[in-house]
Tab-separated table of N, CA and C in Angstrom:
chain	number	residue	atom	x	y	z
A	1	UNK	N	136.133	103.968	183.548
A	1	UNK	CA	137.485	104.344	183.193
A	1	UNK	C	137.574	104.423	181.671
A	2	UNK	N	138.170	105.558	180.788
A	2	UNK	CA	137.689	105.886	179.938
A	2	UNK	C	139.204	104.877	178.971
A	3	UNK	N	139.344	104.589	177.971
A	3	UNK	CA	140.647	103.844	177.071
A	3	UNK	C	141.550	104.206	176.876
A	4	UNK	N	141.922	105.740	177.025
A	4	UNK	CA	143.134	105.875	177.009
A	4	UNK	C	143.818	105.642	178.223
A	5	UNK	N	143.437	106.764	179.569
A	5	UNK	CA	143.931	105.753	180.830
A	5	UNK	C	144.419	104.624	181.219
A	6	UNK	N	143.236	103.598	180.977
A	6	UNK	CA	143.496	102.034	181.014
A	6	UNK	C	144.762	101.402	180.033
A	7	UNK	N	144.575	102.123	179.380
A	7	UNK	CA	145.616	101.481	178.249
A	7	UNK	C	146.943	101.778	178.639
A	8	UNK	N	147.108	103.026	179.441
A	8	UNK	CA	148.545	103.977	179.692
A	8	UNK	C	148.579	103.165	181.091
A	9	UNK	N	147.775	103.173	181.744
A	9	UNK	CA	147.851	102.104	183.031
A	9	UNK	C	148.558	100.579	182.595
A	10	UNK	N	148.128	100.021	181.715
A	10	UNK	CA	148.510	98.725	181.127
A	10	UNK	C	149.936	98.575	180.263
A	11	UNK	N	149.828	99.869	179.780
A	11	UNK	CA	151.129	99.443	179.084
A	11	UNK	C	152.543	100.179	180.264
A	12	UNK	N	152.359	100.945	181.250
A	12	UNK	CA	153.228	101.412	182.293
A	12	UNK	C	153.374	100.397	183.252
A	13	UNK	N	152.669	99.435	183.539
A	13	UNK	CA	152.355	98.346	184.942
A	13	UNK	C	152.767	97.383	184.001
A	14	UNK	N	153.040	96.484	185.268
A	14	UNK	CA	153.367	94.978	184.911
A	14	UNK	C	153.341	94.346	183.499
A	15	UNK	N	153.312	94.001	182.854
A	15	UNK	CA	152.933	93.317	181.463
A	15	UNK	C	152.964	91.356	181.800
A	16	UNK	N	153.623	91.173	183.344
A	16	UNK	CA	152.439	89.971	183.679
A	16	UNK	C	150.925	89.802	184.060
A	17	UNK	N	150.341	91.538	184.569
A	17	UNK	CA	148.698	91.242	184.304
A	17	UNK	C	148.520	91.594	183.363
A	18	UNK	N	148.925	92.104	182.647
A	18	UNK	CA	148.651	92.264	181.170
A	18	UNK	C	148.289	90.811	180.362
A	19	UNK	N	149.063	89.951	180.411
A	19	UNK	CA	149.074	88.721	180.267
A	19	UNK	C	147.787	88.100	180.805
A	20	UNK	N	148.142	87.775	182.245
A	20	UNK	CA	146.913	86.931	182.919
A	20	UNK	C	145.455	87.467	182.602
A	21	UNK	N	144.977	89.015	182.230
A	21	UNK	CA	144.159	89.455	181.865
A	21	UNK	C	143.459	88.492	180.300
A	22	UNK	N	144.487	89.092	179.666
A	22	UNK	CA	144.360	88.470	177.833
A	22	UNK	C	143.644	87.119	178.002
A	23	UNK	N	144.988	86.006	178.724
A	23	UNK	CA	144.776	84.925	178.756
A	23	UNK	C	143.601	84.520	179.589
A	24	UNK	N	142.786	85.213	180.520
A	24	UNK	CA	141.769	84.883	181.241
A	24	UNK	C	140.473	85.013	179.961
A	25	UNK	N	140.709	85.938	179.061
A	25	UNK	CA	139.691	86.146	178.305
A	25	UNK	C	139.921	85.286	176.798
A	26	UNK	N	140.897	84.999	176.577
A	26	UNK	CA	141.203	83.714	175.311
A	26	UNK	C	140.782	82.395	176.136
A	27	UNK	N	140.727	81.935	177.489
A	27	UNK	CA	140.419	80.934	177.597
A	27	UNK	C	139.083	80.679	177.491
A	28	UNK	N	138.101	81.730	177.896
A	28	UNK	CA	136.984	81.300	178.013
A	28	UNK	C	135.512	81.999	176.881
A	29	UNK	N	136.324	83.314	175.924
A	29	UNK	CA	135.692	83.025	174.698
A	29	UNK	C	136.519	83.221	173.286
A	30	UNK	N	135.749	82.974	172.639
A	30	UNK	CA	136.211	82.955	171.070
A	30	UNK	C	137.006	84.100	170.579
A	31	UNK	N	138.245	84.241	170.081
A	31	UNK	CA	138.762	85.672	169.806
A	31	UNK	C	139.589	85.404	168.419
A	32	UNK	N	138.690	86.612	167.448
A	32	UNK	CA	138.715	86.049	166.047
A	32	UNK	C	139.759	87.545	166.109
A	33	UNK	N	141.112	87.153	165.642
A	33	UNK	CA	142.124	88.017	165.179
A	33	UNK	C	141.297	88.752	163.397
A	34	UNK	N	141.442	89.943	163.461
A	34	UNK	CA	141.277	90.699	162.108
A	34	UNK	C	142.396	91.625	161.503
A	35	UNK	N	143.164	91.915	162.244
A	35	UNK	CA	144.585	92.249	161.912
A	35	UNK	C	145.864	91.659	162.742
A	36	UNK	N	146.418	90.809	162.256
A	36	UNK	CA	147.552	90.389	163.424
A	36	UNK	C	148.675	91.490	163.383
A	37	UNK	N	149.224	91.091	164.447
A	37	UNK	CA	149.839	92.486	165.435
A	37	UNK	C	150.868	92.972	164.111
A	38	UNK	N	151.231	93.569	163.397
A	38	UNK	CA	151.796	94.390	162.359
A	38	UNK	C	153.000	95.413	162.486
A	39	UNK	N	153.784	95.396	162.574
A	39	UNK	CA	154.916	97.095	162.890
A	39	UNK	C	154.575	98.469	161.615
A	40	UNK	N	154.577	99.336	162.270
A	40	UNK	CA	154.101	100.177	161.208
A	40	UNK	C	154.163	101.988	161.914
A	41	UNK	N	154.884	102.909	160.749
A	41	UNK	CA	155.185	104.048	161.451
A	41	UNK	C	154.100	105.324	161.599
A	42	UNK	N	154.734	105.665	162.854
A	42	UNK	CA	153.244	106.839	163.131
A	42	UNK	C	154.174	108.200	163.357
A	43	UNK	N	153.578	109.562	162.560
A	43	UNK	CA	154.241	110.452	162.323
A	43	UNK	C	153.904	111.036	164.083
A	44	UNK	N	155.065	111.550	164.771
A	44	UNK	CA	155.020	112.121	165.795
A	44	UNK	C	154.553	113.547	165.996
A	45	UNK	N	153.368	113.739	166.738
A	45	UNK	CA	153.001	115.232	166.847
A	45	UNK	C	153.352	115.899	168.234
A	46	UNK	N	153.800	116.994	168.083
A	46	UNK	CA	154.128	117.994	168.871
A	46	UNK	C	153.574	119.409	169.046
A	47	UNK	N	153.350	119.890	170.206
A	47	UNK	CA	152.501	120.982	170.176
A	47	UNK	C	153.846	122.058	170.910
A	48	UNK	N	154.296	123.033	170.316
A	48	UNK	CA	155.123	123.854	170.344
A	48	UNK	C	154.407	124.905	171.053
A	49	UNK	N	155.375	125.254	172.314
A	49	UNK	CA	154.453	125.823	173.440
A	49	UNK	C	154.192	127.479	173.675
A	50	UNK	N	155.372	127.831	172.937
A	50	UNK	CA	155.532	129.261	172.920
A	50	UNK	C	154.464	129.943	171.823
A	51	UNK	N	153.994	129.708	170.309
A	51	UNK	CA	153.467	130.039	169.461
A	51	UNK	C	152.288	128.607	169.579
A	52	UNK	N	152.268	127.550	170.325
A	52	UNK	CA	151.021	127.013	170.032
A	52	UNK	C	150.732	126.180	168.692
A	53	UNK	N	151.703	126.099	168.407
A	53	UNK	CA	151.614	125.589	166.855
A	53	UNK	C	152.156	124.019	166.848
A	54	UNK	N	151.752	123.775	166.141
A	54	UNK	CA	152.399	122.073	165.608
A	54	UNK	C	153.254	121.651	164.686
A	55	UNK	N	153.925	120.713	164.908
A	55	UNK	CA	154.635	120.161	164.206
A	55	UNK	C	155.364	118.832	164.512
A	56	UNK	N	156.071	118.231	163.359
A	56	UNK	CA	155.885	116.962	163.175
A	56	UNK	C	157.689	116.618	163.540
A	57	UNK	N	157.877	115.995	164.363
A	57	UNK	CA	159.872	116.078	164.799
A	57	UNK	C	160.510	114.675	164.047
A	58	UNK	N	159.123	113.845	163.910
A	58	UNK	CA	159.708	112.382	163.309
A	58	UNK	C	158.890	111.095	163.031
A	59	UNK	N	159.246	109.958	163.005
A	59	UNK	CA	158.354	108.718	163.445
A	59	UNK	C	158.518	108.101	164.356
A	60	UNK	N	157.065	107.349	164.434
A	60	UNK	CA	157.745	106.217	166.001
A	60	UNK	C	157.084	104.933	165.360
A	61	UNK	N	157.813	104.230	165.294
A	61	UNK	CA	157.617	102.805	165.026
A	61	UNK	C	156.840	102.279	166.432
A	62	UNK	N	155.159	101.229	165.767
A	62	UNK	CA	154.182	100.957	166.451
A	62	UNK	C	153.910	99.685	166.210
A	63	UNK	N	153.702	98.991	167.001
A	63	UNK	CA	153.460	97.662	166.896
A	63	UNK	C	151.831	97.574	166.735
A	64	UNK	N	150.860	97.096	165.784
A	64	UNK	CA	149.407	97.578	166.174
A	64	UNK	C	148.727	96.188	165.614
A	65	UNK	N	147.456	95.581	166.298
A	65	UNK	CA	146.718	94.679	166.526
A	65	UNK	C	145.310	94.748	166.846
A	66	UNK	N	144.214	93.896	165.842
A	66	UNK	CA	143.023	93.789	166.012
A	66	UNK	C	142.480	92.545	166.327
A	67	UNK	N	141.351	92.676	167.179
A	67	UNK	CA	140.944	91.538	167.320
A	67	UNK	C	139.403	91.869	167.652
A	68	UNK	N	138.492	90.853	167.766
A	68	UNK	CA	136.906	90.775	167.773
A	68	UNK	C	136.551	89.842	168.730
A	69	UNK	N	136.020	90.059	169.822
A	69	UNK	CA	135.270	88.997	170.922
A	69	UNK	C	133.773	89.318	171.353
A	70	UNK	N	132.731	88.613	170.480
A	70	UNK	CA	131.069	89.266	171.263
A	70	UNK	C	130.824	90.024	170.176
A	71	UNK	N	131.251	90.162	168.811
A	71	UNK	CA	130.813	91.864	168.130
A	71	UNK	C	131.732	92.773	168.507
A	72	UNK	N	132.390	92.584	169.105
A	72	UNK	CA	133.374	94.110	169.916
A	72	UNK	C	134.400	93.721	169.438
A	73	UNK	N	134.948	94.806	168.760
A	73	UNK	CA	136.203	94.895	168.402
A	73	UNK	C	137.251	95.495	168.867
A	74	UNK	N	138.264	95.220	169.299
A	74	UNK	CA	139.140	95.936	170.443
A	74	UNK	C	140.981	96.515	169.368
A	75	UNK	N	141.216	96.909	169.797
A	75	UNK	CA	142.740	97.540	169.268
A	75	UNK	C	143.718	97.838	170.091
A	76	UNK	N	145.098	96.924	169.930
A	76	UNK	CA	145.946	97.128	170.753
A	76	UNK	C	147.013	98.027	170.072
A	77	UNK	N	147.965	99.212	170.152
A	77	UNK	CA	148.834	99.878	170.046
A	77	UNK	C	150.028	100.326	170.830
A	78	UNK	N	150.938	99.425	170.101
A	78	UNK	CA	152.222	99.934	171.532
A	78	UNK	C	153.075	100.863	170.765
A	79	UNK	N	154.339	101.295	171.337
A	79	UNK	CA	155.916	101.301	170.818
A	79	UNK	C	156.270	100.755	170.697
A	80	UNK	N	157.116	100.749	169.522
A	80	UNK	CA	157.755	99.495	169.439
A	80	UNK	C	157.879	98.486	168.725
A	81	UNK	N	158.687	97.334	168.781
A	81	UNK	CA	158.466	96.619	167.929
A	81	UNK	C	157.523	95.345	169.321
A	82	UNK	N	156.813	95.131	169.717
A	82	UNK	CA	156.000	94.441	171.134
A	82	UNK	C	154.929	93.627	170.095
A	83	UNK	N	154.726	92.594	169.763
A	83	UNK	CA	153.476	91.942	169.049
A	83	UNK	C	152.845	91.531	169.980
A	84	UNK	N	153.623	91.140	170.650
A	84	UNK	CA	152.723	89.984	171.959
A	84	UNK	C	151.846	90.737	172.855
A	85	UNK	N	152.771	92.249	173.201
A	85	UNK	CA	151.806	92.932	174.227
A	85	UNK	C	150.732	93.780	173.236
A	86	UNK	N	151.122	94.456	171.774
A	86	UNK	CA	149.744	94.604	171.259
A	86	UNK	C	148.429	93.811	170.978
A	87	UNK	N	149.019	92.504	170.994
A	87	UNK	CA	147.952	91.692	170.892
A	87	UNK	C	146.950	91.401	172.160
A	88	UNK	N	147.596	91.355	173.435
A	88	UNK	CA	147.116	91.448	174.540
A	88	UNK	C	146.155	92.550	174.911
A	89	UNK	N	147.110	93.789	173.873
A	89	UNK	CA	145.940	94.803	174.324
A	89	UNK	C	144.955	95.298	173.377
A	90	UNK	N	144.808	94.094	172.948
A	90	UNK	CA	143.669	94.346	171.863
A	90	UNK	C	142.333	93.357	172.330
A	91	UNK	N	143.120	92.233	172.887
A	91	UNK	CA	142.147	91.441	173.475
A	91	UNK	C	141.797	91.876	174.671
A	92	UNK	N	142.263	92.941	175.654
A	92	UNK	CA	141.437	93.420	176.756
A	92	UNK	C	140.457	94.664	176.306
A	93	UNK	N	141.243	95.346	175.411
A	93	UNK	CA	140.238	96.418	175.087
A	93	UNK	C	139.330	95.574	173.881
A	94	UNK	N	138.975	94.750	173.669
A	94	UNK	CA	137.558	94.044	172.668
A	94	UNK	C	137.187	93.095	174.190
A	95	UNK	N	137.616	93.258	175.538
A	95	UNK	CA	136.973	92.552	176.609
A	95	UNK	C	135.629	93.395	177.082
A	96	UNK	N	136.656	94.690	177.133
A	96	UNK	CA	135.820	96.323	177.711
A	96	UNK	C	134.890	96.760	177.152
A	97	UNK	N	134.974	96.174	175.947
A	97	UNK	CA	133.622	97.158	174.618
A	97	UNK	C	132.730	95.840	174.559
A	98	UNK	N	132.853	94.377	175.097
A	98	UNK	CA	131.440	93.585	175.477
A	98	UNK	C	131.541	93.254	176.522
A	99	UNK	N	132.185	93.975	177.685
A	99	UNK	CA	132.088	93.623	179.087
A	99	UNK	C	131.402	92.130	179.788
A	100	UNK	N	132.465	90.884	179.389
A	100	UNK	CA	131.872	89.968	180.264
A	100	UNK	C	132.209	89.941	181.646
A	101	UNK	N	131.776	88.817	182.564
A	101	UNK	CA	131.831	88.977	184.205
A	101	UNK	C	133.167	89.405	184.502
A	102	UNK	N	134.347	88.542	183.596
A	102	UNK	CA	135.566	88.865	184.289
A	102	UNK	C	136.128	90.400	184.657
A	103	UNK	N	135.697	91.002	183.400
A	103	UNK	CA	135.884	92.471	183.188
A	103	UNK	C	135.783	93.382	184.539
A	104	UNK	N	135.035	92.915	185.646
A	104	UNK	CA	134.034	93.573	186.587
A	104	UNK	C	135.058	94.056	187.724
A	105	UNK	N	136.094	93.033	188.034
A	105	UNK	CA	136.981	93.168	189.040
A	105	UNK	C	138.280	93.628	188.571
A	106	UNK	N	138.303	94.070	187.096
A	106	UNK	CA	139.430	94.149	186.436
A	106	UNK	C	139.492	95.825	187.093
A	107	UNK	N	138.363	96.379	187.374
A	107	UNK	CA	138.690	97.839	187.190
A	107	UNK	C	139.600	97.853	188.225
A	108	UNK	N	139.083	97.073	189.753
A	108	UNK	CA	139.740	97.184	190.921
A	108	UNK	C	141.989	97.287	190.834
A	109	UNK	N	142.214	96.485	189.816
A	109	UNK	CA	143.051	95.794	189.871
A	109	UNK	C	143.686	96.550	189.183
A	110	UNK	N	143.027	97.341	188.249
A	110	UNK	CA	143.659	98.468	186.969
A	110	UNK	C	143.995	99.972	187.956
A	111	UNK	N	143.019	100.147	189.005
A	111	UNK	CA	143.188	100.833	189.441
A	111	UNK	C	144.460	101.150	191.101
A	112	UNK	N	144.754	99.756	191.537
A	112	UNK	CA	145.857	99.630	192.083
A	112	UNK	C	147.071	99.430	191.438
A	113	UNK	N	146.779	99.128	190.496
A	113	UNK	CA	147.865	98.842	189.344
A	113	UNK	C	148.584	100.489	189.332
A	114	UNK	N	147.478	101.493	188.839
A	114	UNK	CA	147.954	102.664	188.403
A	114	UNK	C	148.246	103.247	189.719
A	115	UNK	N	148.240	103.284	190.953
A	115	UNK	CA	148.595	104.178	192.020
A	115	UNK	C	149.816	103.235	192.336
A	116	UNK	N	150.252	102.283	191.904
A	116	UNK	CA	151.239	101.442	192.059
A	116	UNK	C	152.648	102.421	191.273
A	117	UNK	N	152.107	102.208	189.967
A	117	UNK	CA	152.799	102.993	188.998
A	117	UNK	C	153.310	104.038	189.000
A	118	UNK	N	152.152	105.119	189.731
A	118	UNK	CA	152.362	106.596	189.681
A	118	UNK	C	153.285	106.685	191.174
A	119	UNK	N	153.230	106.204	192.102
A	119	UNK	CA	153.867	106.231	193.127
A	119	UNK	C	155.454	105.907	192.698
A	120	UNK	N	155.638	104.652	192.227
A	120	UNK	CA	156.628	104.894	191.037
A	120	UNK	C	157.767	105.756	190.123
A	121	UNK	N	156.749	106.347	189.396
A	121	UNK	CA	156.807	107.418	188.376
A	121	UNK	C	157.633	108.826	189.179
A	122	UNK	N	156.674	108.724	190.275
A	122	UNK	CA	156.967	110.163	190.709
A	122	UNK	C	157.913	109.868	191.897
A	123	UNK	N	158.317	108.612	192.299
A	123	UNK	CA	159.707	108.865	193.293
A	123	UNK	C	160.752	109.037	192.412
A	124	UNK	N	160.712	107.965	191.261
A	124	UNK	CA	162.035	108.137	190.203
A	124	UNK	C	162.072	109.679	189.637
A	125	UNK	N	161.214	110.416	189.576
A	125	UNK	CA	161.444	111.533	189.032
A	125	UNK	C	161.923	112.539	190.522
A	126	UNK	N	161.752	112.432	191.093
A	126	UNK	CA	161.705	113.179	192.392
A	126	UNK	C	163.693	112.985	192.783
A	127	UNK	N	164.057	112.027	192.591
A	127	UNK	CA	164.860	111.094	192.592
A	127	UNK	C	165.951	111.276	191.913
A	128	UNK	N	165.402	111.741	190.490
A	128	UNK	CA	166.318	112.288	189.299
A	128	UNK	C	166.701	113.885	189.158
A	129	UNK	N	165.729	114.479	190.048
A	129	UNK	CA	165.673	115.641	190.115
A	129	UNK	C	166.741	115.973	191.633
A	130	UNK	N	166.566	115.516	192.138
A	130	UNK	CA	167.238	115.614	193.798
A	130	UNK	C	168.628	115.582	193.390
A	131	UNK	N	168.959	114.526	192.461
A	131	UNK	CA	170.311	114.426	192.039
A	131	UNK	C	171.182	115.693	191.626
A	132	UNK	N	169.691	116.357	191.115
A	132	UNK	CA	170.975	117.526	190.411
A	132	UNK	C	170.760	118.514	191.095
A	133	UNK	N	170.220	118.271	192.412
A	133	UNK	CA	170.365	119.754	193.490
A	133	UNK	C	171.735	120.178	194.167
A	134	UNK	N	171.470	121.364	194.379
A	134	UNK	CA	173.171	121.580	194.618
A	134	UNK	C	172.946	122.018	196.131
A	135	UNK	N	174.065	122.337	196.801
A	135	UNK	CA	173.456	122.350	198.683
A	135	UNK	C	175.041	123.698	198.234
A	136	UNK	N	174.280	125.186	198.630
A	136	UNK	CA	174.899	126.234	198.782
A	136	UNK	C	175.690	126.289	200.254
A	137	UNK	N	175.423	125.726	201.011
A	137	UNK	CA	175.910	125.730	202.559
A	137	UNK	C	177.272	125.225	202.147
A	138	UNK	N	177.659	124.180	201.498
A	138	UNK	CA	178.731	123.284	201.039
A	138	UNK	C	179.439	123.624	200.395
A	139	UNK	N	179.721	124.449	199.571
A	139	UNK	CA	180.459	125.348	198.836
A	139	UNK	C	181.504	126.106	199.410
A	140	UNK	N	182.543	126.308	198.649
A	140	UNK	CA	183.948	127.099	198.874
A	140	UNK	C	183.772	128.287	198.090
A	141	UNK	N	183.543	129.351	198.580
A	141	UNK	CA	183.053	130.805	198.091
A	141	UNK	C	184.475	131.524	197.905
């Protein structure tokens, strides 16, 4: 599973396995912080669909965090002003880049996680959309 996925999986799902993840991997090795979690703005890009072109509409304030476990250095990035969950996701992604045992069953769990989510995602949208259907039978012509 490649980091951006996992990460969009993690930060859309629960943010209690988000947690139990982190904390499974602070308990049992060493995790040397190299940037603590920081707020800081990121210029927003947009790809303009008609001409294909780019451009920039604003900022988004990012919460962003480093950390090191094994040699591996991992980076967490949210929205937001979130320290706690960038930090979390800095310590799972520096889990992924020295893959210890725990890591192994994580995929299973990342991956029910995300069909959890998307099942989710797509009733609320389905949902939001239904709302604004109109029923022609019902109408006073």
């Amino acid at each position: 599973m490649k980091r951006r996925r996992r990460t969009e999986i993690l930060i859309n799902g629960s943010h209690k396995i988000v947690e139990d993840m982190a904390n499974c991997i602070k308990d049992n090795y060493q995790v040397k912080v190299i940037q603590e979690p920081e707020s800081g703005l990121v210029m927003l890009k947009v790809r303009e669909t008609s001409q294909k072109s780019l451009f920039y509409p604003g900022e988004v304030l990012v919460t962003e965090c480093k950390v090191q476990i094994k040699g591996k250095i991992g980076i967490g990035i949210v929205a937001g002003d979130q320290p706690e969950l960038s930090y979390h996701l800095a310590v799972i992604d520096a889990a992924f880049e020295a893959m210890p045992p725990e890591t192994i069953r994580w995929m299973e769990l990342l991956l029910e996680e995300e069909e959890k989510v998307i099942q989710e995602q797509i009733a609320a949208a389905n949902h939001s959309i239904l709302k604004t259907k109109v029923n022609f039978e019902t109408m006073d012509v």
